[in-house]
Short mmCIF file of C-alpha atoms and ligand atoms in Angstrom, two decimals:
data_model
loop_
_atom_site.label_atom_id
_atom_site.label_comp_id
_atom_site.label_asym_id
_atom_site.label_seq_id
_atom_site.Cartn_x
_atom_site.Cartn_y
_atom_site.Cartn_z
CA UNK O 1 -167.31 126.01 19.00
CA UNK O 2 -163.69 126.01 17.09
CA UNK O 3 -164.08 128.09 14.40
CA UNK O 4 -164.63 127.54 10.60
CA UNK O 5 -161.19 127.95 8.18
CA UNK O 6 -161.15 128.10 4.75
CA UNK O 7 -160.14 124.80 3.02
CA UNK O 8 -157.08 123.84 2.04
CA UNK O 9 -155.76 126.00 -0.60
CA UNK O 10 -158.03 128.11 -1.11
CA UNK O 11 -157.02 132.56 0.29
CA UNK O 12 -159.15 135.38 1.28
CA UNK O 13 -158.53 138.60 0.02
CA UNK O 14 -158.62 141.31 2.53
CA UNK O 15 -156.90 144.64 2.09
CA UNK O 16 -154.95 146.43 0.62
CA UNK O 17 -153.86 143.37 -0.69
CA UNK O 18 -157.14 143.16 -2.53
CA UNK O 19 -155.29 146.73 -3.83
CA UNK O 20 -153.07 144.83 -5.80
CA UNK O 21 -155.83 142.23 -7.15
CA UNK O 22 -157.59 145.12 -8.17
CA UNK O 23 -155.12 147.48 -10.43
CA UNK O 24 -153.91 143.65 -12.20
CA UNK O 25 -157.38 142.95 -13.71
CA UNK O 26 -157.78 146.58 -14.28
CA UNK O 27 -154.20 146.67 -16.38
CA UNK O 28 -155.63 143.09 -18.00
CA UNK O 29 -158.95 144.38 -19.09
CA UNK O 30 -156.99 147.45 -20.17
CA UNK O 31 -154.53 145.17 -22.41
CA UNK O 32 -157.22 143.03 -23.79
CA UNK O 33 -159.51 145.70 -24.64
CA UNK O 34 -156.37 147.74 -26.43
CA UNK O 35 -155.71 144.62 -28.41
CA UNK O 36 -160.09 144.79 -29.46
CA UNK O 37 -160.72 141.75 -27.49
CA UNK O 38 -164.26 141.40 -25.41
CA UNK O 39 -165.00 139.70 -22.27
CA UNK O 40 -166.94 136.19 -21.95
CA UNK O 41 -168.07 135.13 -17.71
CA UNK O 42 -168.71 131.56 -18.39
CA UNK O 43 -169.22 128.75 -15.39
CA UNK O 44 -167.75 128.19 -12.98
CA UNK O 45 -168.59 124.23 -12.80
CA UNK O 46 -169.47 122.79 -16.43
CA UNK O 47 -170.63 119.03 -17.72
CA UNK O 48 -168.01 117.14 -16.60
CA UNK O 49 -168.32 114.95 -20.39
CA UNK O 50 -166.60 119.00 -21.47
CA UNK O 51 -163.60 118.66 -19.66
CA UNK O 52 -163.03 115.45 -21.00
CA UNK O 53 -163.27 116.40 -24.25
CA UNK O 54 -161.35 119.93 -24.31
CA UNK O 55 -158.65 119.11 -21.72
CA UNK O 56 -157.58 115.15 -22.34
CA UNK O 57 -158.54 112.74 -20.20
CA UNK O 58 -154.74 111.78 -20.54
CA UNK O 59 -153.44 114.77 -18.72
CA UNK O 60 -153.14 115.20 -15.64
CA UNK O 61 -155.45 118.17 -14.50
CA UNK O 62 -158.36 115.51 -16.38
CA UNK O 63 -157.33 112.45 -14.22
CA UNK O 64 -156.49 114.00 -10.95
CA UNK O 65 -157.64 117.60 -10.30
CA UNK O 66 -160.53 118.46 -11.22
CA UNK O 67 -163.23 118.90 -8.75
CA UNK O 68 -165.94 116.18 -9.72
CA UNK O 69 -169.25 115.51 -7.76
CA UNK O 70 -172.61 114.19 -8.40
CA UNK O 71 -175.71 117.51 -8.64
CA UNK O 72 -179.04 116.75 -6.82
CA UNK O 73 -179.89 115.12 -10.01
CA UNK O 74 -177.26 113.13 -10.55
CA UNK O 75 -175.34 114.78 -12.48
CA UNK O 76 -171.47 114.21 -12.91
CA UNK O 77 -170.32 117.81 -12.39
CA UNK O 78 -167.71 120.11 -12.76
CA UNK O 79 -165.30 122.88 -11.12
CA UNK O 80 -163.66 124.28 -13.82
CA UNK O 81 -160.26 123.44 -13.47
CA UNK O 82 -159.44 125.18 -16.66
CA UNK O 83 -161.80 128.20 -18.79
CA UNK O 84 -160.93 127.46 -22.71
CA UNK O 85 -163.17 124.49 -22.56
CA UNK O 86 -165.30 126.80 -21.17
CA UNK O 87 -164.83 129.07 -23.81
CA UNK O 88 -165.35 126.90 -27.03
CA UNK O 89 -168.42 124.99 -25.59
CA UNK O 90 -170.25 128.70 -25.33
CA UNK O 91 -169.20 130.23 -28.45
CA UNK O 92 -170.48 127.19 -29.96
CA UNK O 93 -173.65 127.08 -27.97
CA UNK O 94 -174.41 130.02 -29.37
CA UNK O 95 -173.08 129.46 -32.79
CA UNK O 96 -171.14 132.59 -32.64
CA UNK O 97 -168.24 131.27 -34.59
CA UNK O 98 -170.63 131.81 -37.92
CA UNK O 99 -169.58 135.69 -37.39
CA UNK O 100 -166.74 135.29 -38.38
CA UNK O 101 -162.96 135.48 -35.98
CA UNK O 102 -163.85 135.95 -32.45
CA UNK O 103 -161.32 137.07 -29.48
CA UNK O 104 -161.50 137.31 -26.08
CA UNK O 105 -160.03 136.82 -22.21
CA UNK O 106 -161.90 136.19 -19.84
CA UNK O 107 -160.50 136.57 -15.62
CA UNK O 108 -161.62 134.99 -12.94
CA UNK O 109 -161.19 131.43 -11.07
CA UNK O 110 -160.38 127.85 -11.41
CA UNK O 111 -160.61 124.22 -9.37
CA UNK O 112 -157.29 122.51 -9.08
CA UNK O 113 -157.73 120.05 -6.13
CA UNK O 114 -153.48 119.86 -5.83
CA UNK O 115 -150.81 119.38 -2.63
CA UNK O 116 -151.95 123.24 -1.64
CA UNK O 117 -147.64 125.05 -1.90
CA UNK O 118 -146.52 128.78 -2.80
CA UNK O 119 -147.98 129.32 -6.32
CA UNK O 120 -150.25 126.15 -6.32
CA UNK O 121 -153.56 125.51 -4.59
CA UNK O 122 -157.06 124.90 -4.96
CA UNK O 123 -158.77 128.23 -6.69
CA UNK O 124 -156.87 130.11 -8.19
CA UNK O 125 -157.05 132.57 -10.62
CA UNK O 126 -156.50 133.43 -13.95
CA UNK O 127 -156.25 135.46 -16.86
CA UNK O 128 -156.72 133.96 -19.87
CA UNK O 129 -157.58 135.51 -23.86
CA UNK O 130 -158.36 132.87 -26.63
CA UNK O 131 -159.10 134.58 -30.69
CA UNK O 132 -160.96 132.31 -33.08
CA UNK O 133 -161.15 131.72 -36.59
CA UNK O 134 -157.53 133.56 -37.03
CA UNK O 135 -154.17 130.70 -38.39
CA UNK O 136 -151.98 132.73 -39.38
CA UNK O 137 -148.80 133.45 -36.80
CA UNK O 138 -150.10 137.18 -36.69
CA UNK O 139 -152.25 135.93 -33.72
CA UNK O 140 -149.78 133.91 -32.57
CA UNK O 141 -147.55 136.69 -32.42
CA UNK O 142 -151.15 138.64 -31.23
CA UNK O 143 -151.55 136.68 -27.91
CA UNK O 144 -148.25 135.92 -27.07
CA UNK O 145 -147.68 140.63 -27.41
CA UNK O 146 -150.90 140.21 -24.68
CA UNK O 147 -149.50 139.64 -21.67
CA UNK O 148 -145.50 140.04 -22.62
CA UNK O 149 -147.58 143.96 -22.05
CA UNK O 150 -148.64 142.87 -18.65
CA UNK O 151 -144.97 141.71 -17.89
CA UNK O 152 -142.96 144.40 -19.16
CA UNK O 153 -145.66 147.06 -17.79
CA UNK O 154 -144.35 145.55 -13.67
CA UNK O 155 -140.66 145.91 -14.92
CA UNK O 156 -140.45 142.09 -14.53
CA UNK O 157 -137.29 141.78 -15.70
CA UNK O 158 -136.28 138.19 -15.46
CA UNK O 159 -139.81 137.33 -17.08
CA UNK O 160 -138.73 134.43 -19.83
CA UNK O 161 -140.98 133.82 -23.38
CA UNK O 162 -140.58 130.08 -23.81
CA UNK O 163 -141.11 128.64 -27.68
CA UNK O 164 -141.52 125.31 -28.64
CA UNK O 165 -143.80 123.99 -31.65
CA UNK O 166 -145.31 120.33 -31.43
CA UNK O 167 -146.80 119.86 -35.00
CA UNK O 168 -149.72 119.22 -35.78
CA UNK O 169 -151.33 115.69 -37.13
CA UNK O 170 -149.67 115.61 -40.68
CA UNK O 171 -145.51 115.80 -38.38
CA UNK O 172 -147.23 114.57 -34.53
CA UNK O 173 -147.07 111.26 -35.42
CA UNK O 174 -143.50 110.57 -36.31
CA UNK O 175 -142.65 112.68 -33.69
CA UNK O 176 -145.12 110.27 -32.23
CA UNK O 177 -143.00 107.33 -32.97
CA UNK O 178 -139.42 108.79 -32.76
CA UNK O 179 -140.06 109.43 -29.07
CA UNK O 180 -141.50 105.97 -28.74
CA UNK O 181 -138.48 104.15 -30.44
CA UNK O 182 -136.83 106.65 -27.33
CA UNK O 183 -138.55 105.72 -24.67
CA UNK O 184 -139.57 102.34 -24.49
CA UNK O 185 -136.21 100.64 -23.48
CA UNK O 186 -136.93 102.57 -20.73
CA UNK O 187 -139.85 101.80 -19.67
CA UNK O 188 -138.99 100.26 -15.88
CA UNK O 189 -136.81 103.49 -15.59
CA UNK O 190 -139.51 105.89 -15.97
CA UNK O 191 -141.97 106.98 -12.69
CA UNK O 192 -144.94 105.43 -12.88
CA UNK O 193 -147.12 107.81 -14.72
CA UNK O 194 -145.20 107.32 -17.81
CA UNK O 195 -145.65 103.75 -17.97
CA UNK O 196 -148.56 105.08 -17.73
CA UNK O 197 -149.00 106.89 -20.55
CA UNK O 198 -146.40 105.84 -23.44
CA UNK O 199 -148.32 104.19 -25.46
CA UNK O 200 -151.48 106.71 -25.26
CA UNK O 201 -149.73 109.84 -24.67
CA UNK O 202 -145.70 109.88 -24.70
CA UNK O 203 -145.07 113.43 -25.73
CA UNK O 204 -147.19 113.91 -22.12
CA UNK O 205 -143.23 112.52 -20.84
CA UNK O 206 -141.82 115.57 -21.56
CA UNK O 207 -143.73 117.79 -19.54
CA UNK O 208 -143.07 115.09 -16.34
CA UNK O 209 -141.87 116.99 -13.12
CA UNK O 210 -141.62 113.49 -11.96
CA UNK O 211 -137.07 112.82 -10.98
CA UNK O 212 -137.12 109.60 -13.10
CA UNK O 213 -138.26 110.95 -15.78
CA UNK O 214 -135.74 113.63 -16.32
CA UNK O 215 -132.62 111.94 -17.28
CA UNK O 216 -134.57 110.76 -20.35
CA UNK O 217 -136.25 113.84 -21.42
CA UNK O 218 -133.24 115.15 -21.20
CA UNK O 219 -132.49 112.74 -23.98
CA UNK O 220 -135.25 112.92 -26.46
CA UNK O 221 -135.11 113.53 -29.66
CA UNK O 222 -136.43 116.71 -30.28
CA UNK O 223 -139.86 118.08 -32.08
CA UNK O 224 -138.33 120.95 -34.18
CA UNK O 225 -135.96 118.49 -36.99
CA UNK O 226 -139.28 116.93 -37.47
CA UNK O 227 -141.77 119.79 -38.68
CA UNK O 228 -144.02 119.15 -41.33
CA UNK O 229 -142.43 121.23 -43.76
CA UNK O 230 -146.39 124.37 -43.34
CA UNK O 231 -145.54 123.71 -39.77
CA UNK O 232 -141.99 124.63 -39.86
CA UNK O 233 -142.94 127.53 -42.42
CA UNK O 234 -145.71 128.69 -39.12
CA UNK O 235 -142.64 128.45 -36.97
CA UNK O 236 -140.37 130.13 -38.54
CA UNK O 237 -143.25 133.10 -38.96
CA UNK O 238 -143.82 132.92 -36.28
CA UNK O 239 -139.95 133.90 -34.99
CA UNK O 240 -139.49 136.37 -37.31
CA UNK O 241 -142.76 137.89 -36.60
CA UNK O 242 -141.35 138.72 -32.08
CA UNK O 243 -137.40 139.16 -33.94
CA UNK O 244 -139.25 142.74 -35.91
CA UNK O 245 -141.05 143.26 -32.08
CA UNK O 246 -138.78 142.87 -30.81
CA UNK O 247 -139.70 140.41 -28.13
CA UNK O 248 -137.39 138.00 -26.84
CA UNK O 249 -137.51 134.56 -26.64
CA UNK O 250 -136.04 131.23 -26.26
CA UNK O 251 -136.49 128.21 -28.36
CA UNK O 252 -137.30 125.47 -25.85
CA UNK O 253 -137.06 122.04 -27.68
CA UNK O 254 -139.10 119.69 -24.10
CA UNK O 255 -141.90 122.11 -23.94
CA UNK O 256 -144.95 120.44 -24.89
CA UNK O 257 -148.11 122.40 -22.48
CA UNK O 258 -149.87 119.67 -20.16
CA UNK O 259 -153.65 119.53 -22.03
CA UNK O 260 -153.60 117.85 -24.48
CA UNK O 261 -155.11 119.79 -27.54
CA UNK O 262 -152.53 121.60 -29.08
CA UNK O 263 -151.39 121.92 -31.84
CA UNK O 264 -148.19 124.13 -33.73
CA UNK O 265 -147.63 127.01 -31.16
CA UNK O 266 -146.74 127.03 -27.60
CA UNK O 267 -145.22 128.92 -24.65
CA UNK O 268 -144.87 130.24 -21.42
CA UNK O 269 -143.41 132.19 -20.04
CA UNK O 270 -141.50 131.82 -16.59
CA UNK O 271 -140.03 133.68 -13.86
CA UNK O 272 -137.28 132.67 -11.73
CA UNK O 273 -139.09 134.73 -8.27
CA UNK O 274 -141.35 132.67 -8.39
CA UNK O 275 -139.13 129.21 -7.36
CA UNK O 276 -140.38 126.11 -8.11
CA UNK O 277 -143.11 127.17 -9.89
CA UNK O 278 -141.61 129.30 -12.58
CA UNK O 279 -144.57 129.13 -15.06
CA UNK O 280 -146.50 132.42 -15.07
CA UNK O 281 -148.15 131.99 -18.34
CA UNK O 282 -148.83 129.49 -20.47
CA UNK O 283 -150.64 129.76 -23.65
CA UNK O 284 -150.64 128.01 -27.23
CA UNK O 285 -151.91 127.56 -30.68
CA UNK O 286 -155.38 124.34 -30.42
CA UNK O 287 -156.43 124.17 -33.97
CA UNK O 288 -158.25 121.42 -33.52
CA UNK O 289 -160.06 122.25 -30.06
CA UNK O 290 -162.81 123.52 -31.38
CA UNK O 291 -164.24 120.49 -33.67
CA UNK O 292 -163.12 118.38 -31.00
CA UNK O 293 -165.28 119.98 -28.82
CA UNK O 294 -168.55 119.45 -32.17
CA UNK O 295 -168.31 122.12 -34.06
CA UNK O 296 -166.61 123.46 -37.08
CA UNK O 297 -163.63 122.88 -37.85
CA UNK O 298 -162.19 126.71 -36.18
CA UNK O 299 -158.10 127.87 -35.51
CA UNK O 300 -157.09 128.63 -31.98
CA UNK O 301 -154.49 129.53 -30.75
CA UNK O 302 -154.49 131.45 -27.01
CA UNK O 303 -153.24 131.44 -23.25
CA UNK O 304 -153.81 131.37 -19.54
CA UNK O 305 -151.42 133.32 -16.48
CA UNK O 306 -151.78 132.41 -12.42
CA UNK O 307 -153.08 135.69 -11.84
CA UNK O 308 -151.60 134.80 -8.05
CA UNK O 309 -147.50 133.76 -9.08
CA UNK O 310 -148.28 136.77 -11.37
CA UNK O 311 -148.95 139.03 -8.10
CA UNK O 312 -145.83 136.41 -6.82
CA UNK O 313 -143.95 138.68 -9.24
CA UNK O 314 -144.59 141.33 -9.01
CA UNK O 315 -143.96 141.42 -5.33
CA UNK O 316 -139.94 139.95 -5.71
CA UNK O 317 -139.22 142.77 -7.38
CA UNK O 318 -141.09 145.16 -5.85
CA UNK O 319 -139.82 144.75 -2.46
CA UNK O 320 -141.57 145.78 0.33
CA UNK O 321 -141.55 148.48 -0.60
CA UNK O 322 -144.70 151.44 1.41
CA UNK O 323 -148.22 152.22 0.54
CA UNK O 324 -148.50 155.04 -1.52
CA UNK O 325 -150.82 157.05 0.33
CA UNK O 326 -153.17 158.80 -0.77
CA UNK O 327 -157.27 159.75 0.15
CA UNK O 328 -157.30 161.56 3.46
CA UNK O 329 -159.22 160.90 7.13
CA UNK O 330 -161.53 162.68 7.74
CA UNK O 331 -161.01 163.01 12.04
CA UNK O 332 -164.14 165.11 14.98
CA UNK O 333 -162.38 166.29 18.34
CA UNK O 334 -165.78 166.09 20.61
CA UNK O 335 -169.57 166.19 19.41
CA UNK O 336 -169.88 170.01 17.98
CA UNK O 337 -167.14 168.94 14.85
CA UNK O 338 -168.85 164.97 14.56
CA UNK O 339 -171.76 167.05 13.64
CA UNK O 340 -169.92 170.12 10.83
CA UNK O 341 -167.68 166.60 9.64
CA UNK O 342 -171.18 164.70 8.32
CA UNK O 343 -172.30 166.17 5.78
CA UNK O 344 -168.63 167.67 4.89
CA UNK O 345 -166.99 164.58 4.35
CA UNK O 346 -170.12 164.15 2.55
CA UNK O 347 -169.21 166.86 0.38
CA UNK O 348 -165.81 164.91 -1.14
CA UNK O 349 -167.19 161.72 -1.62
CA UNK O 350 -169.27 162.95 -3.83
CA UNK O 351 -166.38 165.42 -5.19
CA UNK O 352 -163.33 163.50 -5.00
CA UNK O 353 -162.44 160.53 -6.94
CA UNK O 354 -159.03 159.54 -4.20
CA UNK O 355 -160.97 157.44 -1.31
CA UNK O 356 -162.39 160.05 2.16
CA UNK O 357 -161.96 157.83 5.51
CA UNK O 358 -163.37 158.95 8.47
CA UNK O 359 -163.49 156.25 12.38
CA UNK O 360 -166.69 158.24 13.54
CA UNK O 361 -165.34 156.82 17.10
CA UNK O 362 -164.72 159.30 19.43
CA UNK O 363 -160.99 159.79 20.08
CA UNK O 364 -158.07 160.82 20.79
CA UNK O 365 -156.06 162.72 17.83
CA UNK O 366 -153.15 160.14 18.32
CA UNK O 367 -155.48 157.48 17.69
CA UNK O 368 -157.19 158.49 15.09
CA UNK O 369 -153.62 159.40 12.79
CA UNK O 370 -153.09 155.65 13.92
CA UNK O 371 -156.56 154.53 11.62
CA UNK O 372 -155.50 157.03 9.08
CA UNK O 373 -152.32 155.67 9.41
CA UNK O 374 -153.26 152.03 8.49
CA UNK O 375 -155.61 153.72 5.93
CA UNK O 376 -152.40 154.59 4.40
CA UNK O 377 -154.63 158.02 4.27
CA UNK O 378 -152.20 160.76 2.65
CA UNK O 379 -154.30 163.82 4.88
CA UNK O 380 -155.80 164.37 7.27
CA UNK O 381 -158.66 166.99 8.24
CA UNK O 382 -158.85 167.81 11.53
CA UNK O 383 -162.20 169.82 13.66
CA UNK O 384 -161.73 170.58 16.83
CA UNK O 385 -163.64 172.40 19.18
CA UNK O 386 -160.62 175.35 18.91
CA UNK O 387 -161.78 174.73 14.97
CA UNK O 388 -165.04 175.35 15.17
CA UNK O 389 -164.50 178.33 17.06
CA UNK O 390 -161.85 180.21 14.67
CA UNK O 391 -163.96 179.12 11.54
CA UNK O 392 -160.97 177.34 10.54
CA UNK O 393 -160.39 173.73 9.53
CA UNK O 394 -156.56 171.91 9.76
CA UNK O 395 -155.06 170.12 7.11
CA UNK O 396 -152.19 167.74 7.55
CA UNK O 397 -150.35 166.42 5.08
CA UNK O 398 -149.25 163.24 6.40
CA UNK O 399 -146.25 162.96 4.31
CA UNK O 400 -144.37 165.57 4.69
CA UNK O 401 -145.87 166.10 8.47
CA UNK O 402 -146.88 169.59 8.17
CA UNK O 403 -150.34 172.27 8.81
CA UNK O 404 -152.33 174.38 6.68
CA UNK O 405 -155.12 175.83 8.07
CA UNK O 406 -158.13 176.64 6.09
CA UNK O 407 -160.77 178.15 6.67
CA UNK O 408 -164.16 176.53 7.45
CA UNK O 409 -166.83 177.73 5.38
CA UNK O 410 -171.19 177.29 6.32
CA UNK O 411 -170.77 174.63 3.06
CA UNK O 412 -170.14 171.51 3.74
CA UNK O 413 -170.57 171.67 -0.35
CA UNK O 414 -167.71 175.15 0.17
CA UNK O 415 -164.93 173.36 2.47
CA UNK O 416 -164.91 170.55 0.03
CA UNK O 417 -164.08 172.38 -3.02
CA UNK O 418 -160.92 173.96 -0.81
CA UNK O 419 -159.77 170.93 0.23
CA UNK O 420 -159.29 169.65 -2.41
CA UNK O 421 -157.81 172.17 -4.54
CA UNK O 422 -155.37 172.05 -2.23
CA UNK O 423 -154.56 168.58 -2.07
CA UNK O 424 -154.02 169.06 -6.04
P1 LIG B 501 -147.82 123.94 -13.52
O1 LIG B 501 -146.53 123.22 -14.71
O2 LIG B 501 -147.07 124.85 -12.24
O3 LIG B 501 -148.83 122.79 -13.51
P2 LIG B 501 -150.25 123.89 -15.58
O4 LIG B 501 -149.96 123.37 -16.97
O5 LIG B 501 -150.65 122.81 -15.00
O6 LIG B 501 -148.64 124.61 -14.61
P3 LIG B 501 -151.81 126.22 -17.40
O7 LIG B 501 -153.39 124.71 -16.74
O8 LIG B 501 -151.09 126.10 -18.16
O9 LIG B 501 -150.69 125.29 -15.85
O10 LIG B 501 -152.86 126.81 -16.74
C1 LIG B 501 -152.59 128.48 -16.48
C2 LIG B 501 -151.99 129.06 -15.52
O11 LIG B 501 -152.21 128.84 -14.76
C3 LIG B 501 -150.23 129.02 -14.67
O12 LIG B 501 -149.06 128.76 -15.99
C4 LIG B 501 -149.38 128.57 -13.61
O13 LIG B 501 -149.22 130.89 -13.46
C5 LIG B 501 -152.06 128.64 -13.92
N1 LIG B 501 -151.92 127.75 -12.94
C6 LIG B 501 -152.29 126.02 -13.16
N2 LIG B 501 -151.98 125.31 -11.57
C7 LIG B 501 -152.35 126.78 -10.48
C8 LIG B 501 -152.41 126.32 -9.43
N3 LIG B 501 -152.36 124.73 -8.15
N4 LIG B 501 -152.31 127.09 -8.57
C9 LIG B 501 -151.49 128.93 -9.18
N5 LIG B 501 -151.89 129.07 -10.59
C10 LIG B 501 -151.41 128.08 -11.52
MG1 LIG B 502 -150.35 122.06 -13.60
#
């Protein structure tokens, strides 16, 4: 029988790589908590209509990328392609906006039917934050800063923050007209997607990755010149705050985000380390979204950061450094030593925060050291017949390859205490 593989575009994450994921998720949580954001967890699937309304029917996501299926009761369901729509749905369902502003973060998988390649998967993971109820540029800065902190914490210094404003209901129609006037004469030369979208949503053409659209996108009018006064003031305030906090950015007038519900601020973090999929984090303000999903008009701003792409950047910065050694490999040579080692390992696992690895098989010492290397253990505790006789055990530092002989007390707890003391 042929073994079964994971679906295309999905990944298994196994040790030691999973440790990188654990650390990254812990850093995301730590930063979000420092900013006063609490975690929200929503279902992996929702009614299809939620994404049609909350992401937008002319987006790539809704037009091409959703995993939609009928359940046994013939309801149309979709595996979440992003996490903002579900977050808003939950806020409305539990009436949380009535309590005032909400600051939330999420970490979890999303699903998009895309052509798999480096940095582009069918199941991937996002860390995201959402701040609801605060219309001022202070909230935009707060959100941008969360992503910037994470990037700084990992020392990724080639990351660039791109910033733009896509206006609001007052000035966007003017910009729409300007774009229509610009693109219409070239309609036949545009990509199929752009031809289809021109009349419905010409802003989306700016976001096109199709080479046929590129020359016309390059010459398109910029929104910055057409912003209404309040949108301009918001953008200026945001820039002032970023300057004051010394967060570097470039204004990128071509930046529109893939989702329809953005208003005013849009931003992205990009990195050359990512190759073709250069965006690691995308976000912005979406003051119309909550109302579009049937809630009270409520401003919002947030971002989604792709964790797979983030780890690609981290690895590009760190290179192939050997893993940090930590913990202890417990090694018994012979049956008598094995019996003594079991309670010692148990005591270590109780007392010590570092991992205690034990491989209970009867192996030669060199084979045990290979296991220790695979575990990236820093220390080895070695117990054989000789040591039992002398009431000692050997503690080897696997980093510098030196041995110490330490007393083997009769109480396992005492041995554990000696080990912890000798290794700190
Ligand atoms: P792209 O332009 O690369 O398709 P997007 O605009 O569709 O990105 P968003 O919907 O803004 O992406 O999602 C936020 C982040 O999630 C992206 O910046 C990226 O890091 C990550 N992301 C999006 N799609 C994928 C995918 N298929 N695989 C892995 N990560 C992804
Ligand atoms: Mg996309």
